[in-house]
Amino acid sequence: MSEKRVFVFNPGPAALPLPVLQQTQEEMLNFRGTGMSILEVSHRSQEFEEVLNSAVERIKRLLGLDERFHVLFMQGGASLQFAMIPMNCADNKKPVAYVDTGYWATRAIKEAQNIVDDVAVVASSKDKNYIYIPKNIVLEKDFSYLHITANNTIKGTQWWKFPETGNIPLVADMSSDIFSRVFDPNPFGIIYAGAQKNAGPAGVTIAIVREDMLERVPQNLPTMLKYSTFVESNSLYNTPPCFAVYVVELVTRWLEETIGGIAKMEEINNKKARLIYDYIDSQDFYKNPVQPEDRSWMNVIFTLPSLELESSFIKEATQEGLIGLKGHRSVGGCRASLYNAVTLEAVEVLVDFMKEFVRRNG
Amino acid sequence: MSEKRVFVFNPGPAALPLPVLQQTQEEMLNFRGTGMSILEVSHRSQEFEEVLNSAVERIKRLLGLDERFHVLFMQGGASLQFAMIPMNCADNKKPVAYVDTGYWATRAIKEAQNIVDDVAVVASSKDKNYIYIPKNIVLEKDFSYLHITANNTIKGTQWWKFPETGNIPLVADMSSDIFSRVFDPNPFGIIYAGAQKNAGPAGVTIAIVREDMLERVPQNLPTMLKYSTFVESNSLYNTPPCFAVYVVELVTRWLEETIGGIAKMEEINNKKARLIYDYIDSQDFYKNPVQPEDRSWMNVIFTLPSLELESSFIKEATQEGLIGLKGHRSVGGCRASLYNAVTLEAVEVLVDFMKEFVRRNG
């Protein structure tokens, strides 16, 4: 096993497309004829600016973003965005609104409560341990924004119809489902995503900021905590995480040129998700607790009849080269993360392994 | 030239040791027998925690840090530290003190002024365009800390004797000279360094925080902006920039096992610096404006008799595979950055080229 590649179902950092890894490897000592590694190239060089600008353009094309949207490369992960959103976007005394869909959404809410006085949790699925996505959300006040977590990696839920908020900007953490499916970006004031699930390696955060949101940025914020700093400098106020941006460019190139865009990616992701959910629904050894219409295509959670069986399942899967199937430490159980770079073949191998495991242990 | 490696004198991102790049390349598709790339490995895995802990231990050994010092891996570069230092370390109403040695020091001061009311610039070399390091600094009040920029990449100066501050903690930006020379870490409350010059690739910031500084951290700061968050989680509160930490581990391993520690590295850096400064002092075509006792070993700045000659120098050097010799856009001129990974051979080739250029143009 030490000689061959495994099937990676990690929740993040996660699988990357093999051709992306191969190109990274090939160019490591000599980046496109410069005689330098991409790790050594100046962030002020033409070569690097081409990489950065190409990544921006590809992201705009993939998501269908018009000229109002700025694509930024930041650091600190979604967790820093949890603070930056209320710092930058709480619109002069208007309260901010959040939907609580568990763990990461809850963390975003806690961070906002530390920064602004009036944080309204306008909907929550806590009553049923977050196994569903709240529907028919009505906003009764004029909020600064409504924050949602588009896909919930730990609870295995995903928003399939975003709330209708009229003039109130949506703000979304899309760390775990950006680039995985087609959606209309126009209602979103801010979309942010740690890259390490669907977009690249850990170490860079993509933030997509709509022009009108910049008017809210308080002038006295620290320079590195203002979205406007990144907009004005094309993410080059200081040294960006160059290597991570470079890999994001390769991933978005792969999405455009090899996969053929987000609609095609969505088809593949649909096939992958159907394969495993259909199997889970066809038997009663493995169980998925999520309300069917809210199931995540990115993170499929399931339990086995006992903790002992779960433990053997994960152990044997690992021996077979199926990696990362343990559920989050906060919930236990099993979880298969099926991000874009996880192939249909990998999911077929996983489902075959699940069937085989039942035959031996069911 | 597109087939072979060049000599990299970039100011940052900068040269990395060739064996480090080679190992990164070798392991890119299969990190130490896991069958995954380091880009795909979970930050919660034993494999990654070993990398992170090894990097911490190596940094502690290299710098001679005792158990009071915490080694943290953060994001956002020195520029985010400029804000975090006053946010975390301004000790209950005591003013904060800074020395202004140009550009980056000035930026750190501006950021502090935005955050705390009382910022004292206790010394400055602005009067002579920052070509020297202020001496005999006397602190007449009880300050929260004294902040210095240990090496000034743009002005080409370096602190060779740190200020004596008694009980007042020193805080230092060592982005451009960490690991380059031996120093006593004990007077330092905080040492921070963007990795992309002497420690690794862009995308990770090393922060070394002395235990007593943690008592000052205000509880109500955003989670990701508190040093205590990183201390309590061993830099794993959220997903760290795994790849950049991995390369830092390889660089510190190279420093310990190949170079033989910081004292040996300092000897080599001394030889490199002497070679070029001795040559500059032996003629009058190239000129270095810095007061000799304050010259940086890391960034050697020099001018030629005219802008035209500087422009040809940089152009011809680039053609010869000597990359990154242009001075910072704010000051012009030339600059050779001689960080740890720049070999003595590279400096010999550079000095030979400088001599040859004089023969043709002097």
XYZ file of C-alpha atoms in Angstrom:
724
model
C 0.000 0.000 0.000
C 2.923 2.324 0.577
C 3.614 2.341 -3.152
C 0.176 3.182 -4.456
C -2.319 5.994 -4.076
C -5.302 5.445 -1.803
C -8.920 6.637 -2.089
C -9.193 9.800 -0.001
C -12.550 10.554 1.670
C -11.065 13.088 4.101
C -13.358 15.929 5.227
C -10.684 18.573 4.603
C -7.844 18.852 3.761
C -9.261 16.491 1.181
C -8.669 14.709 -2.110
C -7.197 16.770 -4.943
C -7.432 15.893 -8.643
C -4.526 13.622 -9.582
C -3.555 15.716 -12.652
C -3.263 18.771 -10.377
C -0.936 16.938 -8.022
C 1.072 15.616 -10.948
C 1.566 19.077 -12.434
C 2.533 20.462 -9.011
C 5.105 17.705 -8.722
C 6.458 18.196 -12.231
C 6.936 21.948 -11.812
C 8.267 21.905 -8.238
C 11.909 22.610 -9.159
C 11.252 24.705 -12.243
C 8.028 26.666 -12.486
C 7.159 27.191 -16.162
C 10.688 27.773 -17.344
C 11.656 30.286 -14.667
C 14.330 27.993 -13.244
C 12.719 28.520 -9.822
C 10.189 26.659 -7.755
C 6.749 28.255 -7.436
C 7.766 28.450 -3.756
C 10.622 30.803 -4.693
C 8.893 33.035 -7.248
C 8.224 36.617 -6.151
C 4.591 37.506 -5.544
C 5.338 40.756 -7.416
C 6.578 38.907 -10.529
C 4.664 38.800 -13.779
C 4.629 34.997 -13.560
C 2.834 34.983 -10.232
C 0.407 37.753 -11.123
C -0.603 35.703 -14.168
C -1.368 32.757 -11.909
C -3.380 34.894 -9.499
C -5.304 36.702 -12.231
C -6.022 33.449 -14.028
C -7.428 31.972 -10.806
C -9.643 35.047 -10.358
C -10.935 34.878 -13.943
C -11.570 31.156 -13.785
C -13.512 31.502 -10.529
C -15.591 34.306 -12.058
C -16.383 32.225 -15.134
C -17.113 29.051 -13.172
C -19.544 30.801 -10.837
C -20.972 33.230 -13.388
C -19.934 36.311 -11.400
C -20.462 39.674 -13.069
C -18.247 42.747 -12.659
C -19.796 43.630 -9.297
C -18.040 40.703 -7.642
C -14.449 40.806 -6.366
C -12.604 37.515 -5.936
C -10.098 37.728 -3.075
C -7.440 35.392 -1.719
C -7.136 35.660 2.027
C -5.749 33.678 4.943
C -7.027 32.432 8.300
C -9.715 30.064 7.017
C -13.461 30.326 7.466
C -12.817 30.857 11.186
C -11.280 34.280 10.546
C -14.156 35.094 8.183
C -16.556 34.370 11.068
C -15.099 37.510 12.701
C -14.479 39.553 9.561
C -18.087 39.277 8.343
C -19.619 41.124 11.312
C -16.606 43.477 11.584
C -16.937 44.522 7.932
C -20.596 44.029 7.102
C -22.716 44.931 10.112
C -24.529 47.823 8.489
C -24.746 50.782 10.845
C -26.921 49.647 13.752
C -28.982 47.123 11.798
C -28.983 43.723 13.511
C -27.316 40.757 11.815
C -29.162 37.483 11.142
C -27.919 33.908 11.201
C -29.343 30.462 10.595
C -28.026 27.805 12.949
C -27.488 24.515 11.122
C -24.955 23.151 13.630
C -21.249 23.196 14.530
C -19.682 25.635 12.011
C -22.836 27.755 11.779
C -22.882 27.826 15.580
C -19.249 28.923 15.661
C -20.017 31.724 13.189
C -22.883 32.880 15.432
C -20.705 32.858 18.576
C -18.039 34.907 16.843
C -20.625 37.452 15.667
C -22.086 37.727 19.186
C -18.643 38.740 20.405
C -18.495 41.580 17.873
C -21.979 43.038 17.341
C -24.673 43.652 19.947
C -27.700 42.444 18.069
C -27.347 38.969 16.569
C -30.644 37.315 15.637
C -30.741 33.555 15.115
C -33.737 33.645 12.778
C -33.951 29.886 12.269
C -32.357 26.783 13.707
C -32.556 23.025 13.333
C -31.118 22.425 16.782
C -34.445 20.962 17.952
C -33.757 17.825 15.893
C -29.982 17.717 16.319
C -29.498 19.556 13.017
C -30.692 16.712 10.773
C -32.604 19.144 8.551
C -32.331 22.589 6.953
C -34.867 25.195 8.184
C -37.442 26.165 5.530
C -39.670 29.189 4.880
C -37.508 31.659 6.741
C -39.229 34.998 7.141
C -37.110 38.023 7.997
C -39.252 40.381 10.020
C -36.694 43.162 10.363
C -34.234 44.905 8.088
C -31.067 42.984 8.841
C -27.488 43.829 7.784
C -27.258 40.398 6.215
C -28.424 36.809 6.607
C -25.620 34.307 7.180
C -25.964 30.661 6.241
C -23.626 27.674 6.054
C -24.313 26.276 2.595
C -23.159 22.765 3.391
C -22.750 21.287 6.832
C -19.810 18.900 6.820
C -20.472 17.457 10.255
C -24.248 17.103 10.220
C -24.356 16.047 6.550
C -26.964 18.583 5.427
C -26.922 21.020 2.516
C -29.080 23.957 1.445
C -30.832 23.021 -1.812
C -32.944 26.182 -1.951
C -31.382 29.296 -0.509
C -33.601 31.609 1.584
C -35.257 34.479 -0.264
C -34.147 37.646 1.450
C -35.232 40.463 -0.870
C -32.787 43.324 -0.431
C -30.978 41.787 2.498
C -27.666 40.331 1.280
C -27.056 36.649 1.807
C -23.670 35.781 3.274
C -22.592 32.176 2.898
C -19.874 29.917 4.150
C -19.374 27.681 1.098
C -16.128 26.106 2.312
C -17.388 22.614 1.668
C -19.516 22.980 -1.437
C -18.138 25.812 -3.546
C -17.737 24.706 -7.193
C -19.796 21.563 -6.538
C -23.135 22.710 -8.037
C -24.734 25.514 -10.019
C -26.360 28.368 -8.087
C -27.338 31.992 -8.670
C -24.668 34.183 -7.043
C -26.592 37.440 -7.325
C -28.375 37.425 -3.940
C -25.037 36.933 -2.175
C -23.189 39.882 -0.654
C -20.321 37.655 0.426
C -19.383 34.058 -0.313
C -16.358 32.637 1.438
C -14.609 29.294 1.400
C -11.556 27.786 2.977
C -9.971 26.126 -0.061
C -9.098 22.802 1.522
C -12.248 20.915 0.551
C -13.321 21.728 -2.996
C -10.870 24.339 -4.222
C -7.288 23.530 -3.304
C -4.993 22.934 -0.350
C -5.300 24.365 3.166
C -3.824 27.835 3.568
C -5.948 30.070 1.380
C -9.487 31.345 1.803
C -11.476 32.480 -1.206
C -13.716 35.460 -0.463
C -16.141 36.753 -3.070
C -17.301 40.233 -2.144
C -20.028 42.141 -3.977
C -19.132 45.765 -4.624
C -21.950 47.263 -2.526
C -20.720 45.445 0.599
C -17.527 47.509 0.535
C -19.399 50.673 1.431
C -19.954 49.239 4.889
C -16.317 48.535 5.765
C -15.364 50.687 8.775
C -12.249 52.747 8.046
C -10.674 52.092 11.433
C -10.429 48.312 11.151
C -6.913 46.834 11.090
C -5.624 46.864 7.501
C -5.478 43.080 7.152
C -9.044 42.693 8.441
C -10.701 44.946 5.870
C -12.093 43.427 2.666
C -11.322 46.741 0.978
C -7.566 46.232 1.517
C -7.706 43.043 -0.538
C -9.936 44.566 -3.214
C -7.704 47.619 -3.661
C -4.506 45.554 -3.932
C -5.806 42.584 -5.946
C -4.987 40.425 -2.877
C -1.382 41.666 -2.981
C -1.255 44.117 -0.074
C 1.278 41.765 1.479
C 2.677 38.402 0.421
C -0.256 36.098 -0.326
C -0.091 32.321 0.216
C 1.390 31.912 -3.278
C 1.577 28.136 -3.455
C -2.015 27.661 -2.298
C -3.230 30.229 -4.859
C -1.239 28.384 -7.527
C -2.949 25.082 -6.673
C -6.371 26.791 -6.678
C -5.573 27.995 -10.185
C -4.754 24.425 -11.233
C -7.964 23.107 -9.649
C -10.162 25.720 -11.354
C -8.346 25.010 -14.635
C -9.134 21.314 -14.154
C -12.772 22.190 -13.457
C -13.034 24.249 -16.636
C -10.875 22.269 -19.032
C -11.102 18.664 -17.884
C -14.490 18.463 -16.197
C -16.138 21.075 -18.410
C -17.585 23.462 -15.838
C -19.785 23.418 -12.764
C -22.910 21.983 -14.423
C -20.886 18.925 -15.478
C -19.315 18.724 -12.041
C -22.785 18.820 -10.498
C -23.883 15.890 -12.683
C -20.929 13.830 -11.514
C -21.513 14.810 -7.895
C -25.167 13.851 -8.260
C -24.180 10.411 -9.558
C -21.718 9.904 -6.713
C -24.255 10.950 -4.062
C -27.065 8.861 -5.585
C -24.863 5.800 -5.676
C -24.206 5.830 -1.952
C -27.553 7.205 -0.710
C -29.521 4.768 -2.892
C -27.500 1.946 -1.421
C -27.980 3.203 2.148
C -31.740 3.504 1.574
C -31.919 -0.036 0.162
C -30.869 -1.817 3.363
C -30.885 -1.283 7.108
C -27.339 -2.034 8.264
C -26.082 1.488 7.460
C -28.317 4.402 8.441
C -28.246 8.062 7.435
C -30.177 10.255 9.907
C -30.649 13.308 7.643
C -34.037 14.347 6.290
C -33.808 13.042 2.665
C -34.450 16.348 0.875
C -31.697 18.075 2.893
C -28.964 15.500 2.413
C -25.515 16.761 1.541
C -23.887 15.544 -1.662
C -20.521 16.455 -0.197
C -20.565 14.732 3.183
C -22.490 11.497 3.562
C -22.800 10.512 7.205
C -23.870 7.067 8.299
C -23.942 4.861 11.342
C -23.572 1.100 11.737
C -25.511 -1.079 14.206
C -22.858 -0.743 16.952
C -19.763 1.216 17.897
C -17.729 -1.980 17.591
C -18.882 -2.490 14.016
C -18.125 1.158 13.180
C -14.671 0.759 14.559
C -14.001 -2.438 12.526
C -15.524 -0.813 9.450
C -13.141 2.130 9.613
C -10.167 -0.060 10.391
C -10.829 -2.514 7.559
C -11.633 0.272 5.116
C -8.308 1.909 5.936
C -6.524 -1.395 5.278
C -8.263 -1.526 1.896
C -7.025 1.969 1.049
C -10.287 3.821 1.778
C -9.116 6.712 3.947
C -10.865 9.306 6.100
C -14.198 7.589 6.825
C -14.375 8.382 10.529
C -17.109 10.829 11.565
C -16.225 14.153 13.197
C -15.033 13.768 16.785
C -18.100 15.749 17.964
C -20.660 13.277 16.549
C -18.926 9.925 15.952
C -20.243 7.494 13.330
C -18.869 7.393 9.803
C -18.617 10.014 7.096
C -17.615 9.824 3.450
C -16.671 13.204 2.020
C -17.339 13.178 -1.720
C -15.833 16.496 -2.801
C -15.248 17.287 -6.471
C -11.889 15.495 -6.645
C -13.334 12.233 -5.312
C -14.000 10.148 -8.405
C -17.092 8.105 -9.221
C -14.744 5.117 -9.199
C -13.756 5.884 -5.611
C -17.418 5.926 -4.567
C -18.052 2.647 -6.404
C -15.159 1.049 -4.554
C -16.521 2.421 -1.279
C -20.060 1.129 -1.876
C -18.683 -2.277 -2.888
C -16.678 -2.315 0.313
C -19.795 -1.383 2.324
C -21.715 -4.272 0.735
C -18.892 -6.690 1.343
C -18.643 -5.570 4.965
C -22.348 -6.302 5.488
C -21.929 -9.780 3.999
C -19.264 -10.521 6.572
C -20.852 -8.711 9.535
C -24.563 -8.179 8.805
C 17.935 28.553 -19.190
C 14.465 27.045 -19.122
C 15.984 23.651 -18.294
C 18.227 24.604 -15.421
C 17.827 26.159 -12.005
C 18.773 29.817 -11.593
C 20.383 31.666 -8.665
C 17.546 33.218 -6.677
C 18.235 36.500 -4.841
C 14.538 37.324 -4.373
C 13.619 39.370 -1.287
C 10.765 37.016 -0.391
C 9.310 34.632 -1.383
C 12.933 33.625 -1.707
C 15.373 30.809 -2.389
C 14.715 27.515 -0.651
C 17.320 24.784 -0.058
C 17.440 22.481 -3.089
C 17.198 19.283 -0.977
C 14.001 20.647 0.585
C 12.457 21.270 -2.816
C 13.576 17.842 -4.010
C 11.976 16.081 -1.046
C 8.772 18.088 -1.538
C 8.725 17.001 -5.152
C 9.449 13.365 -4.374
C 6.681 13.097 -1.774
C 4.031 15.130 -3.632
C 1.902 12.137 -4.697
C 2.648 9.919 -1.726
C 3.529 11.496 1.595
C 5.651 9.061 3.602
C 3.811 5.938 2.566
C 0.304 7.254 3.252
C -0.640 6.972 -0.416
C -1.807 10.612 -0.232
C -0.239 13.936 -1.022
C 0.696 16.125 1.945
C -1.959 18.416 0.416
C -4.612 15.749 1.080
C -3.575 14.570 4.546
C -5.910 15.549 7.391
C -4.562 18.139 9.813
C -5.989 15.947 12.585
C -4.005 12.888 11.440
C -1.086 11.479 13.378
C 1.110 12.006 10.314
C 0.464 15.731 10.193
C 0.697 16.239 13.938
C 4.130 14.612 13.810
C 5.199 17.123 11.161
C 3.854 20.058 13.149
C 5.350 18.904 16.440
C 8.682 18.194 14.808
C 8.738 21.723 13.362
C 7.984 23.154 16.817
C 10.724 21.094 18.472
C 13.277 21.926 15.804
C 12.532 25.648 16.089
C 12.882 25.433 19.869
C 16.233 23.661 19.599
C 17.554 25.923 16.859
C 16.742 29.100 18.785
C 17.474 27.730 22.261
C 13.947 28.413 23.525
C 13.105 27.107 26.984
C 9.709 25.848 28.131
C 8.349 29.380 28.601
C 8.198 29.882 24.829
C 5.308 28.713 22.644
C 5.960 28.222 18.933
C 2.832 28.957 16.900
C 1.936 28.633 13.230
C -0.376 31.396 12.107
C -1.527 33.057 8.885
C -1.753 36.586 7.514
C 1.961 37.398 7.456
C 3.816 40.012 9.489
C 1.151 42.509 8.397
C -1.498 40.775 10.499
C 0.977 40.573 13.396
C 1.341 44.362 13.184
C -2.283 44.518 14.389
C -2.243 41.467 16.669
C 0.722 42.697 18.722
C -1.031 45.833 20.057
C -4.398 44.020 20.259
C -2.923 41.232 22.395
C 0.014 42.821 24.197
C -0.854 46.411 25.088
C -0.662 45.976 28.836
C -3.564 47.698 30.542
C -3.064 51.426 29.899
C 0.718 51.353 29.586
C 1.875 53.003 26.348
C 3.560 50.907 23.666
C 6.996 51.767 22.241
C 8.368 51.367 18.724
C 11.639 52.039 16.939
C 11.212 53.345 13.407
C 13.829 51.851 11.081
C 11.816 52.406 7.900
C 9.088 50.884 5.717
C 8.005 47.744 7.600
C 8.726 49.299 11.013
C 6.726 52.326 9.889
C 3.835 50.102 8.840
C 3.899 48.360 12.227
C 3.744 51.765 13.942
C 0.811 52.951 11.813
C -1.123 49.801 12.578
C -0.495 50.207 16.316
C -1.621 53.846 16.200
C -4.936 52.645 14.821
C -5.406 50.316 17.787
C -3.918 51.874 20.943
C -4.037 55.496 22.035
C -0.506 55.960 23.234
C 2.174 54.837 20.771
C 5.639 56.239 21.476
C 8.242 56.201 18.717
C 11.199 56.135 21.084
C 13.884 56.188 18.370
C 14.059 56.633 14.630
C 16.629 56.789 11.864
C 14.302 58.683 9.571
C 16.599 61.752 9.782
C 19.147 59.968 7.563
C 16.705 58.044 5.372
C 17.052 54.984 7.619
C 20.651 54.142 6.701
C 21.509 53.327 10.317
C 20.090 51.601 13.406
C 19.395 53.891 16.391
C 21.736 53.247 19.357
C 21.589 53.818 23.119
C 17.835 53.769 23.363
C 16.651 54.827 26.797
C 13.094 53.984 27.815
C 11.908 56.697 30.180
C 8.505 55.179 30.946
C 7.154 51.742 31.745
C 6.027 50.602 28.314
C 3.908 47.553 27.439
C 6.663 46.445 25.080
C 9.324 47.773 22.732
C 8.852 46.745 19.109
C 11.760 46.536 16.675
C 12.247 45.219 13.136
C 15.315 43.014 13.496
C 16.348 43.242 9.858
C 15.181 45.849 7.395
C 14.857 44.269 3.966
C 14.330 47.511 2.097
C 16.843 49.778 3.817
C 19.466 47.023 4.178
C 20.077 47.506 7.899
C 20.105 44.966 10.718
C 20.186 45.168 14.517
C 23.497 43.711 15.704
C 22.942 44.594 19.363
C 19.366 44.544 20.552
C 18.212 47.337 22.891
C 18.436 46.622 26.606
C 14.961 47.037 28.006
C 15.101 45.633 31.530
C 11.686 44.247 32.402
C 10.018 45.622 29.310
C 9.532 42.776 26.800
C 11.116 43.150 23.400
C 8.838 42.354 20.473
C 10.571 41.716 17.159
C 9.646 41.263 13.549
C 12.285 38.727 12.471
C 10.641 37.871 9.158
C 13.857 38.423 7.258
C 16.548 37.197 9.644
C 15.102 34.447 11.819
C 17.441 31.403 11.872
C 20.249 33.456 10.257
C 22.323 34.162 13.376
C 22.639 33.317 17.057
C 20.876 35.578 19.583
C 19.583 35.410 23.128
C 15.804 34.913 22.943
C 15.138 35.567 26.640
C 14.440 39.325 26.486
C 11.807 38.745 23.794
C 8.140 38.589 24.700
C 7.185 37.913 21.091
C 9.172 37.067 17.985
C 7.292 36.747 14.720
C 8.295 35.957 11.174
C 6.546 35.490 7.880
C 8.190 32.264 6.699
C 8.834 33.265 3.099
C 12.382 34.558 3.542
C 14.386 32.332 5.866
C 11.979 29.664 7.057
C 9.829 28.309 4.250
C 7.265 29.311 1.640
C 4.751 32.152 1.830
C 1.561 31.281 3.684
C 2.641 30.633 7.257
C 3.769 33.003 9.990
C 5.837 31.717 12.879
C 4.997 33.418 16.172
C 7.038 32.691 19.280
C 5.157 33.826 22.356
C 6.596 33.868 25.864
C 4.208 32.489 28.479
C 3.898 35.732 30.481
C 2.632 37.630 27.419
C -0.493 35.465 27.401
C -1.752 37.037 30.610
C -2.367 40.234 28.686
C -4.566 38.784 25.938
C -8.020 40.413 26.207
C -10.752 37.781 26.463
C -13.082 39.559 24.051
C -10.800 39.521 20.994
C -11.989 37.472 18.003
C -10.911 33.860 18.478
C -8.534 33.813 15.509
C -6.816 37.011 16.668
C -5.836 35.776 20.127
C -2.412 34.214 20.651
C -3.998 32.141 23.409
C -6.227 30.346 20.864
C -3.139 29.073 19.062
C -1.320 28.169 22.273
C -4.267 26.206 23.663
C -4.820 24.258 20.441
C -1.178 23.691 19.406
C -1.974 25.807 16.309
C -4.831 23.441 15.432
C -7.919 25.466 16.395
C -8.826 25.366 12.727
C -7.079 23.957 9.649
C -3.527 25.337 9.585
C -1.636 25.992 6.332
C -0.464 22.363 6.338
C 1.802 22.432 3.300
C 3.650 25.555 4.440
C 4.161 24.040 7.916
C 5.468 20.881 6.247
C 8.051 22.875 4.261
C 9.080 24.789 7.405
C 9.699 21.415 9.042
C 11.919 20.395 6.114
C 13.811 23.704 6.258
C 14.437 23.452 10.002
C 15.482 19.817 9.521
C 17.954 20.966 6.854
C 19.250 23.655 9.230
C 19.809 21.125 12.003
C 20.973 18.082 10.062
C 22.683 19.442 6.968
C 23.955 22.843 8.050
C 24.538 21.870 11.676
C 22.615 24.558 13.522
C 22.354 28.337 13.678
C 25.974 29.028 14.685
C 27.154 27.231 11.535
C 24.524 29.017 9.469
C 25.759 32.330 10.881
C 29.330 31.504 9.819
C 28.185 30.820 6.275
C 26.038 33.964 6.220
C 29.011 35.962 7.494
C 31.196 34.621 4.662
C 28.521 35.440 2.075
C 28.036 38.980 3.395
C 31.789 39.648 3.704
C 32.360 38.507 0.145
C 30.000 41.062 -1.341
C 30.519 43.950 1.112
C 34.332 43.597 0.894
C 34.056 43.794 -2.858
C 31.705 46.813 -2.739
C 34.084 48.596 -0.341
C 37.074 47.875 -2.617
C 35.830 49.935 -5.579
C 33.561 52.871 -6.296
C 31.283 51.720 -9.116
C 28.831 50.041 -6.749
C 27.902 51.894 -3.583
C 26.163 50.756 -0.403
C 24.704 53.682 1.581
C 24.323 51.916 4.939
C 26.440 52.792 7.974
C 28.962 49.894 7.946
C 28.307 48.598 11.479
C 24.558 48.387 10.771
C 24.716 46.568 7.449
C 22.346 43.696 6.911
C 23.776 40.288 6.089
C 20.443 39.328 4.608
C 19.735 42.196 2.198
C 22.651 43.920 0.529
C 21.515 47.075 -1.223
C 23.682 48.894 -3.740
C 23.462 51.551 -6.392
C 25.306 51.955 -9.702
C 26.494 55.259 -11.187
C 23.256 55.798 -13.165
C 19.704 54.516 -13.522
C 20.569 53.311 -17.028
C 23.441 51.209 -15.714
C 21.229 49.798 -12.953
C 18.677 48.840 -15.524
C 21.250 47.089 -17.770
C 22.798 45.434 -14.717
C 19.508 43.888 -13.676
C 18.637 42.894 -17.224
C 21.992 41.247 -17.944
C 22.084 39.560 -14.542
C 18.668 38.070 -15.235
C 19.931 36.752 -18.578
C 22.822 35.108 -16.720
C 20.396 33.403 -14.338
C 20.869 35.793 -11.397
C 17.298 36.573 -10.395
C 15.657 39.104 -8.089
C 18.302 41.850 -7.930
C 15.992 44.812 -8.354
C 15.630 47.070 -5.314
C 12.243 47.566 -3.652
C 9.867 49.701 -5.712
C 9.885 52.320 -2.911
C 13.667 52.954 -3.087
C 14.956 51.722 -6.450
C 18.589 50.635 -6.875
C 19.690 47.036 -6.569
C 19.373 44.517 -3.792
C 20.796 41.045 -3.315
C 18.928 39.056 -0.695
C 21.275 36.486 0.812
C 18.949 34.447 2.994
C 20.031 31.110 4.456
C 19.203 29.095 1.345
C 21.343 31.295 -0.909
C 24.613 29.412 -1.227
C 28.134 30.794 -0.978
C 28.518 29.656 -4.584
C 25.586 31.857 -5.623
C 27.224 34.874 -3.992
C 30.549 34.077 -5.694
C 28.797 33.945 -9.051
C 27.077 37.246 -8.272
C 30.296 39.017 -7.258
C 32.053 37.671 -10.362
C 29.213 39.015 -12.455
C 29.451 42.402 -10.709
C 33.183 42.547 -11.485
C 32.629 41.520 -15.070
C 29.915 44.163 -15.460
C 32.306 46.869 -14.249
C 34.945 45.714 -16.754
C 32.422 46.222 -19.520
C 30.753 49.392 -18.212
C 33.027 50.995 -15.595
